Amino acid sequence: MRLGLVIDLDTCVGCHACAVACKQWNTSGTTGPLTDYRPYGEDPSGVWFNRIRHYEVGDYPNSKTINFPMSCMHCEDADCVTVCPTGASYKRKEDGVVLVDQTKCMGCNYCSWACPYGARELDRESGTMKKCTLCIDRIYDESLAEIDRQPACVITCPAHARFFGDFDDADSEVSRLVRERDGMQLMPELGYNPTNRYLPPRINTPIPTDDVRRPSLAGKVKQWVNKAVAR
């Protein structure tokens, strides 16, 4: 079994609900509290397993904002595991999930430097590294209804842009989506073979702008005067 996530970049709206749900669920999960630094100060920060990047692609008027959620990719060939001097970082054989044993981690940062995806964070209060666990305590909790045995980020996503499943099962939803939508690995050239995949944005038909009326010289002067008066 090889568990992981599929994220649809065409559907993700960058609302950060996945990041907040992840923080809420995992702050009392297997890795312990996810510390907040200066939560009510001018520059609040903290430990997060999910972070969402935003990029602008294309040229106006056919530009588009791409929201790019980032978390642990649960790589097949995870260098974060290889470089760990204490054996705290490990990859489970039974499902491919990469975890950190908090009792062995000494916070040396080697795994963070080895990870090209920025998926690991040093908790400065506990002095240990923390990362996405795929909600390991949730997906195997048989006291939950089967539909709820998914990572918190997947259940919470209001746009249904996230999917969870077994990539070794050719009939699973994640395998089907990757097959039908050309799901991509992030930076495959590095050879880490990340499990998580991204579905690329669909190609939209450019909006024609040739018939858009250009402002006349008088109109431009009028706009300039209005701006000057407003100031």
CSV table of C-alpha atoms in Angstrom, one decimal:
chain,number,residue,atom,x,y,z
A,1,MET,CA,0.0,0.0,0.0
A,2,ARG,CA,1.2,3.5,-0.8
A,3,LEU,CA,-0.9,6.2,0.7
A,4,GLY,CA,-0.8,9.8,-0.4
A,5,LEU,CA,-2.7,12.9,-1.7
A,6,VAL,CA,-3.8,14.2,-5.0
A,7,ILE,CA,-4.3,18.0,-5.2
A,8,ASP,CA,-6.3,19.6,-8.0
A,9,LEU,CA,-4.6,22.9,-8.9
A,10,ASP,CA,-7.5,23.8,-11.1
A,11,THR,CA,-9.9,23.7,-8.3
A,12,CYS,CA,-7.9,24.9,-5.3
A,13,VAL,CA,-9.0,28.4,-4.4
A,14,GLY,CA,-6.3,29.1,-1.8
A,15,CYS,CA,-8.6,29.6,1.1
A,16,HIS,CA,-6.2,28.0,3.6
A,17,ALA,CA,-9.0,25.8,5.1
A,18,CYS,CA,-6.8,22.8,4.7
A,19,ALA,CA,-3.9,24.4,6.6
A,20,VAL,CA,-6.2,25.5,9.4
A,21,ALA,CA,-7.9,22.1,9.7
A,22,CYS,CA,-4.6,20.4,9.6
A,23,LYS,CA,-3.3,22.6,12.4
A,24,GLN,CA,-6.4,22.1,14.5
A,25,TRP,CA,-6.4,18.3,14.2
A,26,ASN,CA,-2.7,17.7,14.5
A,27,THR,CA,-2.0,20.1,17.3
A,28,SER,CA,-3.1,17.3,19.7
A,29,GLY,CA,-2.1,14.4,17.5
A,30,THR,CA,0.8,12.0,17.3
A,31,THR,CA,3.6,14.7,17.1
A,32,GLY,CA,2.3,16.8,20.0
A,33,PRO,CA,1.4,20.5,20.1
A,34,LEU,CA,2.1,22.5,17.0
A,35,THR,CA,3.5,25.6,18.7
A,36,ASP,CA,2.4,29.1,18.0
A,37,TYR,CA,4.9,31.9,18.3
A,38,ARG,CA,3.5,35.3,19.3
A,39,PRO,CA,0.0,34.3,18.3
A,40,TYR,CA,-1.4,37.7,19.4
A,41,GLY,CA,1.6,39.8,18.5
A,42,GLU,CA,2.4,41.9,15.5
A,43,ASP,CA,4.3,39.1,13.7
A,44,PRO,CA,2.5,35.8,14.6
A,45,SER,CA,4.0,32.6,13.4
A,46,GLY,CA,4.1,28.9,14.3
A,47,VAL,CA,4.4,25.3,13.2
A,48,TRP,CA,2.3,24.3,10.3
A,49,PHE,CA,2.2,21.1,8.3
A,50,ASN,CA,0.4,22.6,5.3
A,51,ARG,CA,1.3,25.9,3.7
A,52,ILE,CA,-0.2,27.4,0.5
A,53,ARG,CA,1.9,29.3,-2.0
A,54,HIS,CA,0.3,31.6,-4.6
A,55,TYR,CA,1.7,32.3,-8.1
A,56,GLU,CA,0.6,34.4,-11.0
A,57,VAL,CA,1.0,32.8,-14.4
A,58,GLY,CA,0.4,34.1,-17.9
A,59,ASP,CA,0.0,37.6,-19.2
A,60,TYR,CA,-3.0,40.0,-18.7
A,61,PRO,CA,-5.8,39.6,-19.5
A,62,ASN,CA,-5.2,35.8,-19.7
A,63,SER,CA,-3.3,35.6,-16.5
A,64,LYS,CA,-4.3,33.3,-13.7
A,65,THR,CA,-3.5,32.8,-10.0
A,66,ILE,CA,-2.3,29.3,-9.1
A,67,ASN,CA,-2.8,28.3,-5.5
A,68,PHE,CA,-0.2,25.6,-4.6
A,69,PRO,CA,-0.6,23.7,-1.3
A,70,MET,CA,2.6,22.2,0.0
A,71,SER,CA,3.2,19.6,2.6
A,72,CYS,CA,5.2,16.4,3.0
A,73,MET,CA,5.3,14.4,-0.2
A,74,HIS,CA,5.9,11.1,1.5
A,75,CYS,CA,8.7,10.3,-1.0
A,76,GLU,CA,9.6,6.8,-2.1
A,77,ASP,CA,13.3,7.6,-1.8
A,78,ALA,CA,13.1,10.1,1.1
A,79,ASP,CA,16.5,11.7,1.8
A,80,CYS,CA,15.1,13.1,5.0
A,81,VAL,CA,15.1,9.5,6.3
A,82,THR,CA,18.5,8.7,4.9
A,83,VAL,CA,20.3,11.6,6.5
A,84,CYS,CA,18.6,11.3,10.0
A,85,PRO,CA,21.5,10.4,12.4
A,86,THR,CA,19.2,9.1,15.1
A,87,GLY,CA,16.7,7.1,13.1
A,88,ALA,CA,13.9,9.4,14.2
A,89,SER,CA,12.7,9.9,10.6
A,90,TYR,CA,11.4,6.7,9.1
A,91,LYS,CA,9.1,5.5,6.3
A,92,ARG,CA,6.5,2.9,7.2
A,93,LYS,CA,6.7,-0.2,5.0
A,94,GLU,CA,3.1,-1.0,5.4
A,95,ASP,CA,1.7,2.2,3.9
A,96,GLY,CA,4.6,4.4,2.8
A,97,VAL,CA,3.9,7.2,5.3
A,98,VAL,CA,7.0,9.1,6.4
A,99,LEU,CA,6.9,10.0,10.2
A,100,VAL,CA,9.2,11.4,12.8
A,101,ASP,CA,9.6,9.6,16.2
A,102,GLN,CA,9.5,12.6,18.6
A,103,THR,CA,11.3,10.6,21.3
A,104,LYS,CA,14.4,10.1,19.1
A,105,CYS,CA,14.5,13.5,17.2
A,106,MET,CA,17.2,15.9,18.5
A,107,GLY,CA,16.3,18.8,16.1
A,108,CYS,CA,19.6,18.8,14.2
A,109,ASN,CA,17.8,20.1,11.0
A,110,TYR,CA,19.5,17.6,8.7
A,111,CYS,CA,16.1,16.3,7.4
A,112,SER,CA,15.0,19.9,6.8
A,113,TRP,CA,18.0,20.6,4.7
A,114,ALA,CA,17.6,17.4,2.8
A,115,CYS,CA,13.9,18.0,1.9
A,116,PRO,CA,13.6,20.1,-1.3
A,117,TYR,CA,9.9,20.8,-0.6
A,118,GLY,CA,10.3,22.7,2.7
A,119,ALA,CA,7.9,20.2,4.3
A,120,ARG,CA,9.7,19.9,7.7
A,121,GLU,CA,9.5,22.5,10.5
A,122,LEU,CA,11.6,22.8,13.6
A,123,ASP,CA,9.4,23.3,16.7
A,124,ARG,CA,11.6,25.7,18.7
A,125,GLU,CA,9.7,24.9,21.9
A,126,SER,CA,10.0,21.1,21.7
A,127,GLY,CA,13.3,21.2,19.9
A,128,THR,CA,12.1,18.5,17.4
A,129,MET,CA,11.2,18.4,13.8
A,130,LYS,CA,7.6,18.1,12.8
A,131,LYS,CA,5.8,17.3,9.5
A,132,CYS,CA,2.6,16.1,7.9
A,133,THR,CA,1.6,12.6,9.2
A,134,LEU,CA,-1.3,12.2,6.7
A,135,CYS,CA,-3.3,12.3,9.9
A,136,ILE,CA,-2.1,8.8,10.8
A,137,ASP,CA,-4.1,8.8,14.0
A,138,ARG,CA,-7.3,9.5,12.1
A,139,ILE,CA,-7.1,7.3,9.0
A,140,TYR,CA,-6.7,4.1,11.0
A,141,ASP,CA,-9.2,5.1,13.8
A,142,GLU,CA,-11.9,2.5,13.5
A,143,SER,CA,-14.1,4.3,15.9
A,144,LEU,CA,-14.7,6.9,13.2
A,145,ALA,CA,-17.1,6.3,10.3
A,146,GLU,CA,-15.3,5.0,7.3
A,147,ILE,CA,-15.9,8.2,5.3
A,148,ASP,CA,-14.2,10.2,8.1
A,149,ARG,CA,-11.0,8.1,8.0
A,150,GLN,CA,-9.2,10.6,5.8
A,151,PRO,CA,-6.7,13.4,6.5
A,152,ALA,CA,-8.4,16.5,8.0
A,153,CYS,CA,-7.2,18.6,5.0
A,154,VAL,CA,-9.2,16.4,2.6
A,155,ILE,CA,-12.4,16.4,4.6
A,156,THR,CA,-12.3,20.1,5.1
A,157,CYS,CA,-11.5,21.4,1.6
A,158,PRO,CA,-14.6,23.3,0.5
A,159,ALA,CA,-13.6,23.1,-3.1
A,160,HIS,CA,-13.0,19.4,-3.1
A,161,ALA,CA,-9.6,19.9,-4.5
A,162,ARG,CA,-7.9,17.3,-2.3
A,163,PHE,CA,-8.1,13.5,-2.6
A,164,PHE,CA,-6.6,10.7,-0.4
A,165,GLY,CA,-6.0,7.1,-1.2
A,166,ASP,CA,-3.8,4.2,-2.2
A,167,PHE,CA,-1.6,4.8,-5.2
A,168,ASP,CA,-0.8,1.1,-5.4
A,169,ASP,CA,-4.5,0.3,-6.1
A,170,ALA,CA,-5.1,1.0,-9.8
A,171,ASP,CA,-8.8,1.3,-9.2
A,172,SER,CA,-8.5,3.9,-6.4
A,173,GLU,CA,-9.8,7.4,-7.0
A,174,VAL,CA,-6.3,8.9,-6.7
A,175,SER,CA,-4.9,6.5,-9.3
A,176,ARG,CA,-7.8,7.2,-11.6
A,177,LEU,CA,-7.4,11.0,-11.3
A,178,VAL,CA,-3.6,10.8,-11.9
A,179,ARG,CA,-4.2,8.6,-15.0
A,180,GLU,CA,-7.0,10.7,-16.5
A,181,ARG,CA,-5.6,14.2,-15.7
A,182,ASP,CA,-1.9,13.6,-16.1
A,183,GLY,CA,-1.1,14.0,-12.4
A,184,MET,CA,2.4,15.3,-11.9
A,185,GLN,CA,5.1,14.8,-9.3
A,186,LEU,CA,6.8,17.9,-8.0
A,187,MET,CA,10.4,18.2,-9.1
A,188,PRO,CA,10.7,14.6,-10.3
A,189,GLU,CA,14.2,15.3,-11.7
A,190,LEU,CA,15.5,15.1,-8.1
A,191,GLY,CA,14.7,11.4,-8.0
A,192,TYR,CA,12.9,11.3,-4.7
A,193,ASN,CA,9.8,9.9,-6.3
A,194,PRO,CA,7.2,11.8,-4.2
A,195,THR,CA,4.0,10.0,-3.7
A,196,ASN,CA,1.7,13.1,-3.7
A,197,ARG,CA,0.6,14.2,-7.1
A,198,TYR,CA,-0.8,17.5,-8.5
A,199,LEU,CA,-3.4,17.8,-11.2
A,200,PRO,CA,-2.4,20.6,-13.6
A,201,PRO,CA,-4.8,23.5,-14.3
A,202,ARG,CA,-7.0,22.9,-17.3
A,203,ILE,CA,-6.2,25.0,-20.3
A,204,ASN,CA,-8.8,27.7,-20.8
A,205,THR,CA,-9.8,29.4,-24.0
A,206,PRO,CA,-8.3,33.0,-24.0
A,207,ILE,CA,-10.8,35.7,-23.6
A,208,PRO,CA,-10.9,37.8,-26.8
A,209,THR,CA,-10.1,41.5,-26.1
A,210,ASP,CA,-9.9,42.8,-29.7
A,211,ASP,CA,-13.4,44.3,-29.4
A,212,VAL,CA,-12.7,46.1,-26.2
A,213,ARG,CA,-13.2,49.8,-26.8
A,214,ARG,CA,-10.0,51.8,-26.1
A,215,PRO,CA,-10.5,55.0,-24.1
A,216,SER,CA,-10.4,58.2,-26.2
A,217,LEU,CA,-8.0,61.1,-25.4
A,218,ALA,CA,-10.8,63.0,-23.9
A,219,GLY,CA,-11.7,60.0,-21.7
A,220,LYS,CA,-8.1,59.7,-20.5
A,221,VAL,CA,-8.0,63.4,-19.6
A,222,LYS,CA,-11.3,62.9,-17.7
A,223,GLN,CA,-10.0,59.9,-15.8
A,224,TRP,CA,-6.8,61.9,-14.9
A,225,VAL,CA,-8.9,64.8,-13.6
A,226,ASN,CA,-11.1,62.6,-11.6
A,227,LYS,CA,-8.1,61.0,-9.9
A,228,ALA,CA,-6.6,64.4,-9.2
A,229,VAL,CA,-9.9,65.7,-7.7
A,230,ALA,CA,-10.2,62.6,-5.5
A,231,ARG,CA,-6.8,63.2,-4.0
